[in-house]
């Protein structure tokens, strides 16, 4: 379930974006994605959390994007 | 949609400080915090980008609290002797009343986060203390020294006494308590050393 915070929707995903090279590999695609205002991957977390702040309220587009880039991505439930 | 619950958030922050004191920064993780606080990791990541972001936020809060406390009843206009006495009393009181926060800061002090925190914390404290010291030098109440030398003489004795107090003992005796009279006695020596 996405959460609204200061007029942005925060999406939290569990991924297998494991290390810095993986983060570098997805960076330009995420930076260029117009709906994404801010993103980061907590690679020190065992769930390799991808956090996205967006004007978009639905998560599916982000999941598809990450899958296309070759990584697993599922919404983390509360 | 979820709404932000301030009480719950504060409870989680307190829990994070406790966990870091107990397990160190390296032994701390968002997953462990989520488990301890009984919330899902996703909830934590709503408010904090990652562990680093949370630690920075906690550190900044504790530092600001400590510095605010240290400026209680203090003014840069005070004589050096009076002002330093207020600083010692405030710092000792904060230390004794907030042992957890003090230990938390010790964990941060040698971490990479510390540099970022010291850059973001409010400058009002530094300004006020700087003004106090410069005035004291101009008034001829304080000898002019490089900052590190001044600070080591002016405050390190107090911090060492606090360490002995926490240990409950010193090199020489099996029990030690930081009392007002011990503090006054030490402060007298410090003031004497810093007189021009």
PDB file of C-alpha atoms in Angstrom:
ATOM      1  CA  UNK A   1       0.000   0.000   0.000  1.00  0.00           C
ATOM      2  CA  UNK A   2       1.567   3.309  -1.044  1.00  0.00           C
ATOM      3  CA  UNK A   3       1.769   6.023   1.582  1.00  0.00           C
ATOM      4  CA  UNK A   4       1.187   9.695   1.022  1.00  0.00           C
ATOM      5  CA  UNK A   5       3.709  11.980   2.682  1.00  0.00           C
ATOM      6  CA  UNK A   6       3.813  15.716   2.016  1.00  0.00           C
ATOM      7  CA  UNK A   7       1.865  15.329  -1.231  1.00  0.00           C
ATOM      8  CA  UNK A   8       4.208  12.638  -2.480  1.00  0.00           C
ATOM      9  CA  UNK A   9       3.543   8.966  -2.574  1.00  0.00           C
ATOM     10  CA  UNK A  10       6.234   6.830  -0.983  1.00  0.00           C
ATOM     11  CA  UNK A  11       6.670   3.391  -2.504  1.00  0.00           C
ATOM     12  CA  UNK A  12       8.683   0.736  -0.666  1.00  0.00           C
ATOM     13  CA  UNK A  13       9.902  -2.315  -2.572  1.00  0.00           C
ATOM     14  CA  UNK A  14      11.860  -5.417  -1.703  1.00  0.00           C
ATOM     15  CA  UNK A  15      14.408  -6.102  -4.447  1.00  0.00           C
ATOM     16  CA  UNK A  16      17.595  -7.962  -5.277  1.00  0.00           C
ATOM     17  CA  UNK A  17      19.494  -4.781  -6.166  1.00  0.00           C
ATOM     18  CA  UNK A  18      22.390  -6.052  -4.098  1.00  0.00           C
ATOM     19  CA  UNK A  19      25.346  -3.693  -4.313  1.00  0.00           C
ATOM     20  CA  UNK A  20      26.699  -0.411  -5.653  1.00  0.00           C
ATOM     21  CA  UNK A  21      27.306  -1.749  -9.183  1.00  0.00           C
ATOM     22  CA  UNK A  22      23.655  -2.882  -9.302  1.00  0.00           C
ATOM     23  CA  UNK A  23      22.562   0.568  -8.129  1.00  0.00           C
ATOM     24  CA  UNK A  24      24.717   2.179 -10.826  1.00  0.00           C
ATOM     25  CA  UNK A  25      23.173  -0.136 -13.413  1.00  0.00           C
ATOM     26  CA  UNK A  26      19.632   1.093 -12.688  1.00  0.00           C
ATOM     27  CA  UNK A  27      20.474   4.709 -11.828  1.00  0.00           C
ATOM     28  CA  UNK A  28      20.081   6.384 -15.200  1.00  0.00           C
ATOM     29  CA  UNK A  29      16.748   4.664 -15.917  1.00  0.00           C
ATOM     30  CA  UNK A  30      15.331   5.752 -12.556  1.00  0.00           C
ATOM     31  CA  UNK A  31      16.744   9.275 -12.861  1.00  0.00           C
ATOM     32  CA  UNK A  32      15.145   9.639 -16.304  1.00  0.00           C
ATOM     33  CA  UNK A  33      11.761   8.306 -15.201  1.00  0.00           C
ATOM     34  CA  UNK A  34       9.654  11.453 -15.072  1.00  0.00           C
ATOM     35  CA  UNK A  35       7.293  10.254 -12.325  1.00  0.00           C
ATOM     36  CA  UNK A  36      10.163   9.649  -9.890  1.00  0.00           C
ATOM     37  CA  UNK A  37      11.007  12.637  -7.695  1.00  0.00           C
ATOM     38  CA  UNK A  38      13.548  10.894  -5.491  1.00  0.00           C
ATOM     39  CA  UNK A  39      14.792   7.351  -5.057  1.00  0.00           C
ATOM     40  CA  UNK A  40      17.390   5.329  -3.166  1.00  0.00           C
ATOM     41  CA  UNK A  41      18.293   1.715  -2.475  1.00  0.00           C
ATOM     42  CA  UNK A  42      19.198   0.615   1.051  1.00  0.00           C
ATOM     43  CA  UNK A  43      21.715  -2.047   0.026  1.00  0.00           C
ATOM     44  CA  UNK A  44      22.667  -2.574   3.691  1.00  0.00           C
ATOM     45  CA  UNK A  45      19.173  -3.928   4.302  1.00  0.00           C
ATOM     46  CA  UNK A  46      18.636  -7.672   3.811  1.00  0.00           C
ATOM     47  CA  UNK A  47      15.529  -6.809   1.769  1.00  0.00           C
ATOM     48  CA  UNK A  48      17.543  -4.421  -0.467  1.00  0.00           C
ATOM     49  CA  UNK A  49      14.860  -1.794  -0.080  1.00  0.00           C
ATOM     50  CA  UNK A  50      14.102   0.423  -3.064  1.00  0.00           C
ATOM     51  CA  UNK A  51      12.377   3.596  -1.883  1.00  0.00           C
ATOM     52  CA  UNK A  52      10.709   5.838  -4.419  1.00  0.00           C
ATOM     53  CA  UNK A  53       9.046   9.204  -3.863  1.00  0.00           C
ATOM     54  CA  UNK A  54       6.665   9.917  -6.683  1.00  0.00           C
ATOM     55  CA  UNK A  55       3.632  11.829  -7.860  1.00  0.00           C
ATOM     56  CA  UNK A  56       2.382   8.475  -9.144  1.00  0.00           C
ATOM     57  CA  UNK A  57       0.209   6.612  -6.638  1.00  0.00           C
ATOM     58  CA  UNK A  58       0.257   3.174  -8.271  1.00  0.00           C
ATOM     59  CA  UNK A  59       3.304   0.908  -7.854  1.00  0.00           C
ATOM     60  CA  UNK A  60       2.911  -1.311 -10.929  1.00  0.00           C
ATOM     61  CA  UNK A  61       4.814   0.943 -13.344  1.00  0.00           C
ATOM     62  CA  UNK A  62       7.869   0.957 -11.070  1.00  0.00           C
ATOM     63  CA  UNK A  63       7.773  -2.813 -10.599  1.00  0.00           C
ATOM     64  CA  UNK A  64       7.657  -3.283 -14.386  1.00  0.00           C
ATOM     65  CA  UNK A  65      10.558  -0.873 -14.859  1.00  0.00           C
ATOM     66  CA  UNK A  66      12.770  -2.660 -12.317  1.00  0.00           C
ATOM     67  CA  UNK A  67      11.833  -6.076 -13.754  1.00  0.00           C
ATOM     68  CA  UNK A  68      12.726  -4.848 -17.248  1.00  0.00           C
ATOM     69  CA  UNK A  69      16.126  -3.801 -15.912  1.00  0.00           C
ATOM     70  CA  UNK A  70      16.622  -7.398 -14.785  1.00  0.00           C
ATOM     71  CA  UNK A  71      15.887  -7.188 -11.072  1.00  0.00           C
ATOM     72  CA  UNK A  72      13.207  -8.635  -8.845  1.00  0.00           C
ATOM     73  CA  UNK A  73      10.882  -6.085  -7.288  1.00  0.00           C
ATOM     74  CA  UNK A  74       7.888  -6.563  -5.040  1.00  0.00           C
ATOM     75  CA  UNK A  75       5.937  -4.127  -2.972  1.00  0.00           C
ATOM     76  CA  UNK A  76       6.718  -4.478   0.711  1.00  0.00           C
ATOM     77  CA  UNK A  77       3.616  -4.669   2.841  1.00  0.00           C
ATOM     78  CA  UNK A  78       3.029  -2.853   6.089  1.00  0.00           C
TER      79      UNK A  78
ATOM     80  CA  UNK B   1      -3.759   6.308   3.510  1.00  0.00           C
ATOM     81  CA  UNK B   2      -1.728   6.227   6.679  1.00  0.00           C
ATOM     82  CA  UNK B   3      -1.305   9.283   8.853  1.00  0.00           C
ATOM     83  CA  UNK B   4       1.764  10.168  10.797  1.00  0.00           C
ATOM     84  CA  UNK B   5       1.569   9.220  14.486  1.00  0.00           C
ATOM     85  CA  UNK B   6       3.968  11.491  16.411  1.00  0.00           C
ATOM     86  CA  UNK B   7       3.912   9.454  19.635  1.00  0.00           C
ATOM     87  CA  UNK B   8       4.643   6.234  17.842  1.00  0.00           C
ATOM     88  CA  UNK B   9       7.396   7.902  15.844  1.00  0.00           C
ATOM     89  CA  UNK B  10       9.034   9.207  19.035  1.00  0.00           C
ATOM     90  CA  UNK B  11       8.813   5.743  20.620  1.00  0.00           C
ATOM     91  CA  UNK B  12      10.523   4.226  17.585  1.00  0.00           C
ATOM     92  CA  UNK B  13      13.286   6.866  17.696  1.00  0.00           C
ATOM     93  CA  UNK B  14      13.864   6.152  21.393  1.00  0.00           C
ATOM     94  CA  UNK B  15      14.034   2.432  20.627  1.00  0.00           C
ATOM     95  CA  UNK B  16      16.596   3.101  17.890  1.00  0.00           C
ATOM     96  CA  UNK B  17      18.826   5.011  20.320  1.00  0.00           C
ATOM     97  CA  UNK B  18      18.596   2.130  22.815  1.00  0.00           C
ATOM     98  CA  UNK B  19      19.461  -0.460  20.166  1.00  0.00           C
ATOM     99  CA  UNK B  20      22.465   1.506  18.906  1.00  0.00           C
ATOM    100  CA  UNK B  21      23.760   1.925  22.460  1.00  0.00           C
ATOM    101  CA  UNK B  22      23.302  -1.809  23.060  1.00  0.00           C
ATOM    102  CA  UNK B  23      24.647  -3.222  19.787  1.00  0.00           C
ATOM    103  CA  UNK B  24      26.728  -0.405  18.315  1.00  0.00           C
ATOM    104  CA  UNK B  25      26.159   1.224  14.937  1.00  0.00           C
ATOM    105  CA  UNK B  26      27.401  -1.787  12.998  1.00  0.00           C
ATOM    106  CA  UNK B  27      25.100  -4.118  14.899  1.00  0.00           C
ATOM    107  CA  UNK B  28      22.094  -1.916  14.250  1.00  0.00           C
ATOM    108  CA  UNK B  29      19.761  -2.382  11.303  1.00  0.00           C
ATOM    109  CA  UNK B  30      16.367  -1.156  10.168  1.00  0.00           C
ATOM    110  CA  UNK B  31      15.146  -4.774  10.264  1.00  0.00           C
ATOM    111  CA  UNK B  32      16.200  -5.151  13.916  1.00  0.00           C
ATOM    112  CA  UNK B  33      14.570  -1.847  14.778  1.00  0.00           C
ATOM    113  CA  UNK B  34      11.341  -2.865  13.029  1.00  0.00           C
ATOM    114  CA  UNK B  35      11.272  -6.114  14.978  1.00  0.00           C
ATOM    115  CA  UNK B  36      11.977  -4.412  18.309  1.00  0.00           C
ATOM    116  CA  UNK B  37       9.381  -1.706  17.685  1.00  0.00           C
ATOM    117  CA  UNK B  38       6.763  -4.118  16.398  1.00  0.00           C
ATOM    118  CA  UNK B  39       6.354  -2.360  13.063  1.00  0.00           C
ATOM    119  CA  UNK B  40       7.095  -3.500   9.528  1.00  0.00           C
ATOM    120  CA  UNK B  41      10.368  -2.411   7.910  1.00  0.00           C
ATOM    121  CA  UNK B  42       8.273  -0.721   5.220  1.00  0.00           C
ATOM    122  CA  UNK B  43       6.859   1.634   7.854  1.00  0.00           C
ATOM    123  CA  UNK B  44      10.368   2.740   8.850  1.00  0.00           C
ATOM    124  CA  UNK B  45      11.357   3.313   5.244  1.00  0.00           C
ATOM    125  CA  UNK B  46       8.389   5.622   4.760  1.00  0.00           C
ATOM    126  CA  UNK B  47      10.013   8.146   7.073  1.00  0.00           C
ATOM    127  CA  UNK B  48      13.718   7.408   6.640  1.00  0.00           C
ATOM    128  CA  UNK B  49      15.504   6.773   3.370  1.00  0.00           C
ATOM    129  CA  UNK B  50      17.848   4.286   4.969  1.00  0.00           C
ATOM    130  CA  UNK B  51      19.776   3.513   8.156  1.00  0.00           C
ATOM    131  CA  UNK B  52      22.177   6.402   7.549  1.00  0.00           C
ATOM    132  CA  UNK B  53      19.289   8.849   7.182  1.00  0.00           C
ATOM    133  CA  UNK B  54      17.767   7.663  10.472  1.00  0.00           C
ATOM    134  CA  UNK B  55      21.080   7.831  12.351  1.00  0.00           C
ATOM    135  CA  UNK B  56      21.709  11.370  11.050  1.00  0.00           C
ATOM    136  CA  UNK B  57      18.261  12.469  12.106  1.00  0.00           C
ATOM    137  CA  UNK B  58      18.673  10.965  15.605  1.00  0.00           C
ATOM    138  CA  UNK B  59      22.160  12.377  16.025  1.00  0.00           C
ATOM    139  CA  UNK B  60      21.114  15.875  15.005  1.00  0.00           C
ATOM    140  CA  UNK B  61      18.185  15.790  17.437  1.00  0.00           C
ATOM    141  CA  UNK B  62      20.317  14.635  20.374  1.00  0.00           C
ATOM    142  CA  UNK B  63      23.043  17.193  19.619  1.00  0.00           C
ATOM    143  CA  UNK B  64      20.564  20.049  19.438  1.00  0.00           C
ATOM    144  CA  UNK B  65      18.978  18.922  22.700  1.00  0.00           C
ATOM    145  CA  UNK B  66      22.380  18.754  24.366  1.00  0.00           C
ATOM    146  CA  UNK B  67      23.421  22.179  23.133  1.00  0.00           C
ATOM    147  CA  UNK B  68      20.141  23.795  24.112  1.00  0.00           C
ATOM    148  CA  UNK B  69      20.569  22.308  27.566  1.00  0.00           C
ATOM    149  CA  UNK B  70      24.096  23.620  27.798  1.00  0.00           C
ATOM    150  CA  UNK B  71      22.934  27.192  27.072  1.00  0.00           C
ATOM    151  CA  UNK B  72      20.378  27.214  29.937  1.00  0.00           C
ATOM    152  CA  UNK B  73      20.914  30.228  32.229  1.00  0.00           C
ATOM    153  CA  UNK B  74      24.037  30.989  30.218  1.00  0.00           C
ATOM    154  CA  UNK B  75      24.976  34.227  28.520  1.00  0.00           C
ATOM    155  CA  UNK B  76      28.045  35.263  26.565  1.00  0.00           C
ATOM    156  CA  UNK B  77      28.032  38.428  28.695  1.00  0.00           C
ATOM    157  CA  UNK B  78      28.906  36.506  31.857  1.00  0.00           C
ATOM    158  CA  UNK B  79      32.344  36.709  33.398  1.00  0.00           C
ATOM    159  CA  UNK B  80      34.537  33.807  32.339  1.00  0.00           C
ATOM    160  CA  UNK B  81      34.460  32.264  35.789  1.00  0.00           C
ATOM    161  CA  UNK B  82      30.681  32.477  36.104  1.00  0.00           C
ATOM    162  CA  UNK B  83      30.014  31.327  32.533  1.00  0.00           C
ATOM    163  CA  UNK B  84      32.316  28.335  32.693  1.00  0.00           C
ATOM    164  CA  UNK B  85      30.695  27.304  35.964  1.00  0.00           C
ATOM    165  CA  UNK B  86      27.230  27.385  34.324  1.00  0.00           C
ATOM    166  CA  UNK B  87      28.583  25.381  31.373  1.00  0.00           C
ATOM    167  CA  UNK B  88      30.059  22.733  33.673  1.00  0.00           C
ATOM    168  CA  UNK B  89      26.841  22.484  35.709  1.00  0.00           C
ATOM    169  CA  UNK B  90      24.654  22.218  32.593  1.00  0.00           C
ATOM    170  CA  UNK B  91      26.865  19.685  30.857  1.00  0.00           C
ATOM    171  CA  UNK B  92      27.158  17.547  33.981  1.00  0.00           C
ATOM    172  CA  UNK B  93      23.385  17.709  34.543  1.00  0.00           C
ATOM    173  CA  UNK B  94      22.677  16.689  30.943  1.00  0.00           C
ATOM    174  CA  UNK B  95      25.143  13.838  31.244  1.00  0.00           C
ATOM    175  CA  UNK B  96      23.647  12.554  34.478  1.00  0.00           C
ATOM    176  CA  UNK B  97      20.020  12.948  33.343  1.00  0.00           C
ATOM    177  CA  UNK B  98      20.473  11.511  29.842  1.00  0.00           C
ATOM    178  CA  UNK B  99      22.973   8.658  30.101  1.00  0.00           C
ATOM    179  CA  UNK B 100      21.473   6.876  27.092  1.00  0.00           C
ATOM    180  CA  UNK B 101      21.790   9.874  24.774  1.00  0.00           C
ATOM    181  CA  UNK B 102      25.354  10.487  25.959  1.00  0.00           C
ATOM    182  CA  UNK B 103      26.339   6.897  25.158  1.00  0.00           C
ATOM    183  CA  UNK B 104      24.595   7.213  21.808  1.00  0.00           C
ATOM    184  CA  UNK B 105      26.730  10.225  20.940  1.00  0.00           C
ATOM    185  CA  UNK B 106      29.862   8.296  21.911  1.00  0.00           C
ATOM    186  CA  UNK B 107      28.864   5.627  19.376  1.00  0.00           C
ATOM    187  CA  UNK B 108      28.458   8.298  16.713  1.00  0.00           C
ATOM    188  CA  UNK B 109      31.611  10.236  17.482  1.00  0.00           C
ATOM    189  CA  UNK B 110      33.937   7.955  15.542  1.00  0.00           C
ATOM    190  CA  UNK B 111      31.542   7.131  12.708  1.00  0.00           C
ATOM    191  CA  UNK B 112      31.433   8.740   9.251  1.00  0.00           C
ATOM    192  CA  UNK B 113      27.991  10.177  10.120  1.00  0.00           C
ATOM    193  CA  UNK B 114      29.539  12.411  12.745  1.00  0.00           C
ATOM    194  CA  UNK B 115      31.072  14.790  10.251  1.00  0.00           C
ATOM    195  CA  UNK B 116      27.763  15.254   8.450  1.00  0.00           C
ATOM    196  CA  UNK B 117      26.009  15.883  11.758  1.00  0.00           C
ATOM    197  CA  UNK B 118      28.468  18.469  12.971  1.00  0.00           C
ATOM    198  CA  UNK B 119      27.972  20.317   9.690  1.00  0.00           C
ATOM    199  CA  UNK B 120      24.190  20.375   9.997  1.00  0.00           C
ATOM    200  CA  UNK B 121      23.756  21.193  13.678  1.00  0.00           C
ATOM    201  CA  UNK B 122      22.741  24.679  14.611  1.00  0.00           C
ATOM    202  CA  UNK B 123      25.458  27.261  14.724  1.00  0.00           C
ATOM    203  CA  UNK B 124      23.860  29.309  17.511  1.00  0.00           C
ATOM    204  CA  UNK B 125      25.690  27.226  20.092  1.00  0.00           C
ATOM    205  CA  UNK B 126      29.072  27.688  18.449  1.00  0.00           C
ATOM    206  CA  UNK B 127      28.416  31.415  18.047  1.00  0.00           C
ATOM    207  CA  UNK B 128      27.385  31.915  21.660  1.00  0.00           C
ATOM    208  CA  UNK B 129      30.370  29.975  23.002  1.00  0.00           C
ATOM    209  CA  UNK B 130      32.709  31.760  20.613  1.00  0.00           C
ATOM    210  CA  UNK B 131      31.422  35.154  21.730  1.00  0.00           C
ATOM    211  CA  UNK B 132      31.847  34.150  25.370  1.00  0.00           C
ATOM    212  CA  UNK B 133      35.465  33.116  24.855  1.00  0.00           C
ATOM    213  CA  UNK B 134      36.418  36.179  22.794  1.00  0.00           C
ATOM    214  CA  UNK B 135      34.885  38.543  25.329  1.00  0.00           C
ATOM    215  CA  UNK B 136      36.721  36.786  28.151  1.00  0.00           C
ATOM    216  CA  UNK B 137      40.033  37.199  26.317  1.00  0.00           C
ATOM    217  CA  UNK B 138      39.334  40.907  25.654  1.00  0.00           C
ATOM    218  CA  UNK B 139      38.397  41.460  29.303  1.00  0.00           C
ATOM    219  CA  UNK B 140      41.668  39.851  30.355  1.00  0.00           C
ATOM    220  CA  UNK B 141      39.913  36.983  32.118  1.00  0.00           C
ATOM    221  CA  UNK B 142      41.138  34.218  29.838  1.00  0.00           C
ATOM    222  CA  UNK B 143      44.533  33.436  28.359  1.00  0.00           C
ATOM    223  CA  UNK B 144      44.596  33.308  24.545  1.00  0.00           C
ATOM    224  CA  UNK B 145      45.182  29.758  23.329  1.00  0.00           C
ATOM    225  CA  UNK B 146      44.591  27.659  20.199  1.00  0.00           C
ATOM    226  CA  UNK B 147      41.010  26.330  20.325  1.00  0.00           C
ATOM    227  CA  UNK B 148      42.010  22.709  20.947  1.00  0.00           C
ATOM    228  CA  UNK B 149      44.281  23.676  23.834  1.00  0.00           C
ATOM    229  CA  UNK B 150      41.603  25.895  25.364  1.00  0.00           C
ATOM    230  CA  UNK B 151      38.912  23.240  25.012  1.00  0.00           C
ATOM    231  CA  UNK B 152      41.105  20.471  26.405  1.00  0.00           C
ATOM    232  CA  UNK B 153      41.866  22.461  29.529  1.00  0.00           C
ATOM    233  CA  UNK B 154      38.396  23.996  29.938  1.00  0.00           C
ATOM    234  CA  UNK B 155      36.215  20.921  29.411  1.00  0.00           C
ATOM    235  CA  UNK B 156      38.163  17.662  29.217  1.00  0.00           C
ATOM    236  CA  UNK B 157      38.657  17.479  33.011  1.00  0.00           C
ATOM    237  CA  UNK B 158      34.869  17.545  33.423  1.00  0.00           C
ATOM    238  CA  UNK B 159      34.360  14.830  30.790  1.00  0.00           C
ATOM    239  CA  UNK B 160      36.997  12.653  32.446  1.00  0.00           C
ATOM    240  CA  UNK B 161      35.263  13.038  35.819  1.00  0.00           C
ATOM    241  CA  UNK B 162      32.001  12.006  34.142  1.00  0.00           C
ATOM    242  CA  UNK B 163      33.738   8.926  32.754  1.00  0.00           C
ATOM    243  CA  UNK B 164      34.944   7.985  36.230  1.00  0.00           C
ATOM    244  CA  UNK B 165      31.412   8.567  37.476  1.00  0.00           C
ATOM    245  CA  UNK B 166      29.967   6.237  34.819  1.00  0.00           C
ATOM    246  CA  UNK B 167      32.558   3.585  35.625  1.00  0.00           C
ATOM    247  CA  UNK B 168      31.725   4.060  39.319  1.00  0.00           C
ATOM    248  CA  UNK B 169      35.422   3.811  40.076  1.00  0.00           C
ATOM    249  CA  UNK B 170      38.771   5.337  39.177  1.00  0.00           C
ATOM    250  CA  UNK B 171      42.367   4.138  38.866  1.00  0.00           C
ATOM    251  CA  UNK B 172      42.874   4.889  42.560  1.00  0.00           C
ATOM    252  CA  UNK B 173      39.608   4.101  44.283  1.00  0.00           C
ATOM    253  CA  UNK B 174      36.988   1.384  44.023  1.00  0.00           C
ATOM    254  CA  UNK B 175      34.109   3.810  44.207  1.00  0.00           C
ATOM    255  CA  UNK B 176      33.721   7.261  42.703  1.00  0.00           C
ATOM    256  CA  UNK B 177      30.812   9.660  42.426  1.00  0.00           C
ATOM    257  CA  UNK B 178      30.825  13.039  40.714  1.00  0.00           C
ATOM    258  CA  UNK B 179      29.583  15.387  43.434  1.00  0.00           C
ATOM    259  CA  UNK B 180      29.224  19.183  43.379  1.00  0.00           C
ATOM    260  CA  UNK B 181      32.238  19.549  45.627  1.00  0.00           C
ATOM    261  CA  UNK B 182      34.442  17.394  43.373  1.00  0.00           C
ATOM    262  CA  UNK B 183      33.282  19.469  40.412  1.00  0.00           C
ATOM    263  CA  UNK B 184      33.912  22.792  42.181  1.00  0.00           C
ATOM    264  CA  UNK B 185      37.340  21.642  43.272  1.00  0.00           C
ATOM    265  CA  UNK B 186      38.286  20.673  39.700  1.00  0.00           C
ATOM    266  CA  UNK B 187      36.797  23.827  38.198  1.00  0.00           C
ATOM    267  CA  UNK B 188      38.902  25.962  40.535  1.00  0.00           C
ATOM    268  CA  UNK B 189      42.083  24.335  39.217  1.00  0.00           C
ATOM    269  CA  UNK B 190      40.917  24.782  35.622  1.00  0.00           C
ATOM    270  CA  UNK B 191      40.072  28.467  36.142  1.00  0.00           C
ATOM    271  CA  UNK B 192      43.454  29.044  37.717  1.00  0.00           C
ATOM    272  CA  UNK B 193      45.185  27.430  34.742  1.00  0.00           C
ATOM    273  CA  UNK B 194      43.270  29.561  32.239  1.00  0.00           C
ATOM    274  CA  UNK B 195      43.957  32.920  33.942  1.00  0.00           C
ATOM    275  CA  UNK B 196      46.260  35.163  31.921  1.00  0.00           C
TER     276      UNK B 196
END
